[in-house]
Coordinates of C-alpha atoms and ligand atoms in Angstrom, one line a residue:
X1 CA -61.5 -135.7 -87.3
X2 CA -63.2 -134.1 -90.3
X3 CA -65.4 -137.1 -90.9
X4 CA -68.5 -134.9 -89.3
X5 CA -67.5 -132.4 -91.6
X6 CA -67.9 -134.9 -94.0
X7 CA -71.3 -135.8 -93.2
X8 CA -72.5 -132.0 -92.9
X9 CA -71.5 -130.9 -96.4
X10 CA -73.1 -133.9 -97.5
X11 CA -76.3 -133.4 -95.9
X12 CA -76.4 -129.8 -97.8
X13 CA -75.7 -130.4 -101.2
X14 CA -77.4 -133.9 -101.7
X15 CA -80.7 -132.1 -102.4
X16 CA -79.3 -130.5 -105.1
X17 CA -77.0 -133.6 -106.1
X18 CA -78.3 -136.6 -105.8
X19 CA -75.4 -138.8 -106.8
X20 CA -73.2 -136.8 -104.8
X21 CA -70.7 -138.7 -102.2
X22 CA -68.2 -137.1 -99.3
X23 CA -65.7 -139.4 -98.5
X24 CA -62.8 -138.9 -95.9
X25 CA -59.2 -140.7 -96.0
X26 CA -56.5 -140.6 -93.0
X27 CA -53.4 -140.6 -95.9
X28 CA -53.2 -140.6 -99.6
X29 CA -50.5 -139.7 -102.1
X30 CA -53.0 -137.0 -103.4
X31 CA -56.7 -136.4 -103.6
X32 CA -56.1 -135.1 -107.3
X33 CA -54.5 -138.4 -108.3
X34 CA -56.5 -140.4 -106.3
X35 CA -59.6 -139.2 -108.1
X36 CA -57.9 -139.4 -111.5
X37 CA -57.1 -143.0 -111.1
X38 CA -60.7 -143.6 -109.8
X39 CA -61.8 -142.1 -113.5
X40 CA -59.6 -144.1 -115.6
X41 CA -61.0 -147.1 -113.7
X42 CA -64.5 -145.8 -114.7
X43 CA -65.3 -144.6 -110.9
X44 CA -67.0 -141.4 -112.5
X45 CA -69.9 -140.5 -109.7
X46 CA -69.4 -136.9 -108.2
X47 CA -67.1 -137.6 -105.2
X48 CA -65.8 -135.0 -102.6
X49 CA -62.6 -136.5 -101.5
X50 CA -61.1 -135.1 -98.4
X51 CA -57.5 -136.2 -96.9
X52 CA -56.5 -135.6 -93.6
X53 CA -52.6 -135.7 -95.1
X54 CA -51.4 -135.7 -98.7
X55 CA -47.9 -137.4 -99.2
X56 CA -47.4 -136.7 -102.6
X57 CA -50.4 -132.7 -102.8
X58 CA -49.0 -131.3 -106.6
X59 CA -49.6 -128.0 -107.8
X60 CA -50.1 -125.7 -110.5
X61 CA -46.9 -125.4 -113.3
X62 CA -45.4 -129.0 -112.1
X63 CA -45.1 -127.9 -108.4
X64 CA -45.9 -129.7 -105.2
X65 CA -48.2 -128.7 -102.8
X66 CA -46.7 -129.5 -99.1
X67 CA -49.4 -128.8 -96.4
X68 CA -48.3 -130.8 -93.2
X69 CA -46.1 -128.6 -90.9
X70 CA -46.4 -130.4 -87.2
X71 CA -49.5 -131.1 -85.6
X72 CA -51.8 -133.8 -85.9
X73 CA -53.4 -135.0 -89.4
X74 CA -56.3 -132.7 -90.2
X75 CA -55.4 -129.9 -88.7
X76 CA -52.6 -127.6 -90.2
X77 CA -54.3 -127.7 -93.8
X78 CA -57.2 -129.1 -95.5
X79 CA -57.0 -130.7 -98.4
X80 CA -59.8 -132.2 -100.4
X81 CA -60.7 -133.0 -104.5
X82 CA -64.7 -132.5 -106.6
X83 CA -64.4 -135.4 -109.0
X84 CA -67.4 -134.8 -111.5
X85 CA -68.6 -135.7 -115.3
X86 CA -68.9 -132.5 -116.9
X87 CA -70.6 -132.3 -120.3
X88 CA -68.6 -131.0 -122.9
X89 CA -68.9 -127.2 -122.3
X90 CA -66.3 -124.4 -122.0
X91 CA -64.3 -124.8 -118.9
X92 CA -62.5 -121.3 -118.9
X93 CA -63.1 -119.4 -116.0
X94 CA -63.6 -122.8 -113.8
X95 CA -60.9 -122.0 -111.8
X96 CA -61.7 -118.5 -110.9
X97 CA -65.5 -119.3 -110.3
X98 CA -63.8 -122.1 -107.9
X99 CA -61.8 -119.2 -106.8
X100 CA -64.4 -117.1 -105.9
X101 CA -66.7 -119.9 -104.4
X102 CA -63.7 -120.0 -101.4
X103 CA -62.7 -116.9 -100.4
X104 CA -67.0 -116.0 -100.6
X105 CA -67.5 -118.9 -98.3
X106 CA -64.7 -118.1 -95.9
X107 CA -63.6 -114.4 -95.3
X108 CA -64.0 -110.9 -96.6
X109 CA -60.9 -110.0 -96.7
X110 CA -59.5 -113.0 -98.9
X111 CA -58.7 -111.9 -102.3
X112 CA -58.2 -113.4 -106.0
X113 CA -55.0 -113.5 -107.5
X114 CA -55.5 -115.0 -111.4
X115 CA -55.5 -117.4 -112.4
X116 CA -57.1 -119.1 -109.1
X117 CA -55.0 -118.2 -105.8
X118 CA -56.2 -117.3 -102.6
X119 CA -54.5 -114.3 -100.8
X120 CA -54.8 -113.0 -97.6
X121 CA -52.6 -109.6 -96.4
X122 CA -50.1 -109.8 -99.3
X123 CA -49.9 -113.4 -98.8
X124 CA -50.8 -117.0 -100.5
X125 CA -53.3 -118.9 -98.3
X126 CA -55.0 -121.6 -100.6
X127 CA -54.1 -122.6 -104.3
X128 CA -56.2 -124.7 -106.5
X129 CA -55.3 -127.1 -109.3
X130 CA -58.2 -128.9 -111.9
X131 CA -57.1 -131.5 -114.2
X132 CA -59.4 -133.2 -116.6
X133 CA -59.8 -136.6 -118.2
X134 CA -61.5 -137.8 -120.7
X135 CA -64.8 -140.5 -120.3
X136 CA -66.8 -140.7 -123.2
X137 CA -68.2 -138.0 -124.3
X138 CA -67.8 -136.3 -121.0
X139 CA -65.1 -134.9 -119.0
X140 CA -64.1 -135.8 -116.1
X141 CA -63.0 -133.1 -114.2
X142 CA -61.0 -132.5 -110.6
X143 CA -61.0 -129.7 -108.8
X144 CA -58.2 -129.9 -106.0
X145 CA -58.1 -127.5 -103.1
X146 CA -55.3 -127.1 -100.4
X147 CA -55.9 -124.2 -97.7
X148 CA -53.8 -123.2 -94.7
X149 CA -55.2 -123.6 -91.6
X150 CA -52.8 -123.0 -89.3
X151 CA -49.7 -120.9 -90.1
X152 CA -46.4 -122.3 -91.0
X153 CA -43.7 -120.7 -89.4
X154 CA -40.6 -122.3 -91.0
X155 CA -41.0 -122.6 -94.5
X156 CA -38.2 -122.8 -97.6
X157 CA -40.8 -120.4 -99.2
X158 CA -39.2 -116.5 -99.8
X159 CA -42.9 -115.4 -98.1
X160 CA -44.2 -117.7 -95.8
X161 CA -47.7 -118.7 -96.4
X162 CA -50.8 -117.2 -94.9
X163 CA -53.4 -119.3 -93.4
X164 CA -56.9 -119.2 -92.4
X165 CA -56.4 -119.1 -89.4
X166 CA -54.9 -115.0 -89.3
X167 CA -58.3 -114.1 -89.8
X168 CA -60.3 -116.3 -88.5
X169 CA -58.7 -117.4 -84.9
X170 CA -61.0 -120.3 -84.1
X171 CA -61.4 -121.6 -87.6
X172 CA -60.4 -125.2 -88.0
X173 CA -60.0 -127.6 -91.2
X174 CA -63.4 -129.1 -90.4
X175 CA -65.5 -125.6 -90.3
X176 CA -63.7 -124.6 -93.5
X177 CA -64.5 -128.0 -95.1
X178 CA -68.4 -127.1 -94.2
X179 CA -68.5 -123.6 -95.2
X180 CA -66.2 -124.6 -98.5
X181 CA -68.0 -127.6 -99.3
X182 CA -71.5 -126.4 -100.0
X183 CA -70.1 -123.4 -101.7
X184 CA -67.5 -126.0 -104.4
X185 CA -70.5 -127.7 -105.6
X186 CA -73.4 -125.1 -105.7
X187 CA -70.8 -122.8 -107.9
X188 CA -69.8 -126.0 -110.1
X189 CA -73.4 -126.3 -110.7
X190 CA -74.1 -122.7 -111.5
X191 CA -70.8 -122.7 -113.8
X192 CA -72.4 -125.5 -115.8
X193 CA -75.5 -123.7 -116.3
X194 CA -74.2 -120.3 -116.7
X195 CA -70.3 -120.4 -117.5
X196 CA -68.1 -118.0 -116.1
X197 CA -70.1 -115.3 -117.1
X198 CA -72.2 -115.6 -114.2
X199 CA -68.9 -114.7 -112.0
X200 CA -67.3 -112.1 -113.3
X201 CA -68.6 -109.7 -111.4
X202 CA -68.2 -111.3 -108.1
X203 CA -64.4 -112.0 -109.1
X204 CA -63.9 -108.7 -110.2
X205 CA -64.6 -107.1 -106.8
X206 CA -61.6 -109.8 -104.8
X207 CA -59.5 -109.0 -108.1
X208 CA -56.3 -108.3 -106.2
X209 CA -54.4 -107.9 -109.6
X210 CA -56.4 -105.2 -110.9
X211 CA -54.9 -101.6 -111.8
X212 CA -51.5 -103.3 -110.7
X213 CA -48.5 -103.1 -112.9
X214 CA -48.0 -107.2 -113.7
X215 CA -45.7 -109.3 -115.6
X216 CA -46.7 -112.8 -117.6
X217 CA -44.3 -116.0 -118.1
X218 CA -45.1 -118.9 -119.4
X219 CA -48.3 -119.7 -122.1
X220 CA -49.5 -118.0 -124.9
X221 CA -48.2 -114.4 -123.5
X222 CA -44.2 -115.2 -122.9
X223 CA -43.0 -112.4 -120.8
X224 CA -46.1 -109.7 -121.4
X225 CA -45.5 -106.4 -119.0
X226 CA -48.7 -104.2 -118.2
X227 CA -51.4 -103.1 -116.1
X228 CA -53.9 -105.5 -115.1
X229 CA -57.7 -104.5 -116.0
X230 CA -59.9 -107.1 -114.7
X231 CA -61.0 -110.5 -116.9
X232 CA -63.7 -110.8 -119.4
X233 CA -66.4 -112.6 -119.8
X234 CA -64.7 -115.9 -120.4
X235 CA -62.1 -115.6 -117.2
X236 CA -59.1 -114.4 -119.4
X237 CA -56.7 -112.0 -117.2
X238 CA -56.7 -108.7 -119.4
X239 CA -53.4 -107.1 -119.2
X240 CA -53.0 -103.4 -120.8
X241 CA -49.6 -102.9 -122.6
X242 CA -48.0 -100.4 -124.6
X243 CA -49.8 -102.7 -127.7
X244 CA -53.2 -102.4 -126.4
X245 CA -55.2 -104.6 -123.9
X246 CA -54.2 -108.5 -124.5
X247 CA -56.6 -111.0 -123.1
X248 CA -54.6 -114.0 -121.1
X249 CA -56.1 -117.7 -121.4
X250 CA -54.0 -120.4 -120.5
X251 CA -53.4 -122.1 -117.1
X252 CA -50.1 -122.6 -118.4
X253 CA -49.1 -118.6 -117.5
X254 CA -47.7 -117.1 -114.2
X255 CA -48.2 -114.2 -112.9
X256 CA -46.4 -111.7 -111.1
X257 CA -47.1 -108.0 -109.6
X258 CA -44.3 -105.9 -110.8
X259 CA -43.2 -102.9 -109.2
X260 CA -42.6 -99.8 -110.0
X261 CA -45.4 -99.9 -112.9
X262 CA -43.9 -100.8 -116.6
X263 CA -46.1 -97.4 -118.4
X264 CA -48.4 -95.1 -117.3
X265 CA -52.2 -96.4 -119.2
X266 CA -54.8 -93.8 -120.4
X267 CA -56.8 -93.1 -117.4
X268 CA -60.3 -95.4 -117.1
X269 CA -58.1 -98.8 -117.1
Ligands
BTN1 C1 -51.4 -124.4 -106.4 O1 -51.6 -123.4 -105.8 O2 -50.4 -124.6 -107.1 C2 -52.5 -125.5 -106.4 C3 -52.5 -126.3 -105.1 C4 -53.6 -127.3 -105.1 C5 -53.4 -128.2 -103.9 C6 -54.5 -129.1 -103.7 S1 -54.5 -130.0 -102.1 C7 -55.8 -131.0 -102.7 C8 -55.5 -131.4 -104.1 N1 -54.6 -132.5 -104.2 C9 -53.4 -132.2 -104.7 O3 -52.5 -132.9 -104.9 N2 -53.4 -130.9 -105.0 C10 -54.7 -130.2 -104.7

């Protein structure tokens, strides 16, 4: 089903990539792990692994990622992994260049919510999760990506997800796969040239946290209650509190829109 997908994406970024390689599986535990394992066996050539179904999809803070809601494999969600060797450069801000690369690729009116999810209408619609290994002297790094396609009626979740599919009504896991595709690997290559520096701008305008009271658990900022002001230069979330702007780093940290605000900031934030 998404193996002409496959071949598409892989038609536009081998120019650029030469040791670059789409591959498609019907079922896997997840893409993530899958690609892991493939490292730690020494399997270290960029990959673009795409499932049709995850049995095992994982998310960010230790949860899973469950993406199959009734019809046939391929279909509801779509689920893929980057595996690459990354020299040893900063990798802050990955996440939210990754960010950015989807919702650019997809829709308009997809925003960012920090540290890398993918809203639509109040609403989650695609998460991402990177996990690195070491190889050497490189890193191997995995960029996992899970988006809605189809909406998911029942769900245990308090708000049920959004999906792709809300906004764009003939959208399917194979045109997302070739519009998000291209998009993954040209901003992977332009974050290892440029760092995140070369995206703040671009995240800064689908920043759906900004000028929003927020609160922080988890990481270096247990529990921190402000008003979100955009990132800096290195992707850090910066929250304005009654001590001052704190910059926000780890992938460790939650975040949640609070409401009513906690304080009033000087005007400008
Ligand atoms: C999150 O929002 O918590 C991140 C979700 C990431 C899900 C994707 S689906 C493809 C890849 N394989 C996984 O097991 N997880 C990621």
């Amino acid at each position: 089903m998404l193996q002409g997908a496959a071949e598409t994406v892989w038609e536009q970024v081998v120019g650029q990539w030469p040791d670059f390689s789409v591959e498609v599986v019907p079922e896997i535990d997840s893409t993530n792990s899958e690609l892991m394992r493939r490292a730690r066996a020494g399997q270290t050539a960029a990959t673009l692994l795409v499932a049709e179904r995850q049995t095992a999809g994982r998310g960010r803070l230790g949860r899973d990622w469950r993406s199959v809601g009734g019809a046939a494999p391929g279909v509801d969600s779509l689920t893929f992994s980057l595996g690459v060797a990354l020299p040893a450069i900063d990798l802050s801000g990955l996440s939210l260049a990754v960010g950015l690369a989807v919702v650019e690729s997809l829709h308009p009116a997809l925003g960012l919510k920090w540290p890398n999810d993918v809203w639509l209408d109040g609403r989650k619609m695609a998460g991402i999760l990177i996990e690195t290994t070491a190889v050497g002297a490189q890193r191997f790094v995995v960029i996992g990506i899970g988006i809605n396609i189809l909406p998911r009626p029942e769900t245990d979740l308090r708000t049920p997800p959004a999906a792709l599919r809300d906004v764009l009504p003939d959208c399917s896991a194979a045109s997302a796969l070739c519009a998000v595709g291209p998009a993954l690997a040209q901003a992977v290559q332009r974050f290892v040239e440029s760092g995140f520096a070369a995206f703040q701008a671009g995240f800064q305008a689908r920043d759906l946290l900004r000028g929003k009271p927020v609160q922080t658990q988890g990481g270096n900022a247990l529990e921190l209650r402000g008003i979100a002001c955009g990132v800096d230069a290195t992707g850090a979330l910066l929250v304005h509190t009654e001590r001052g702007v704190q910059a926000i780093n780890s992938s460790e940290v939650s975040v949640r829109p609070l409401s009513p605000s906690p304080f009033t900031p000087p005007s400008g934030t």
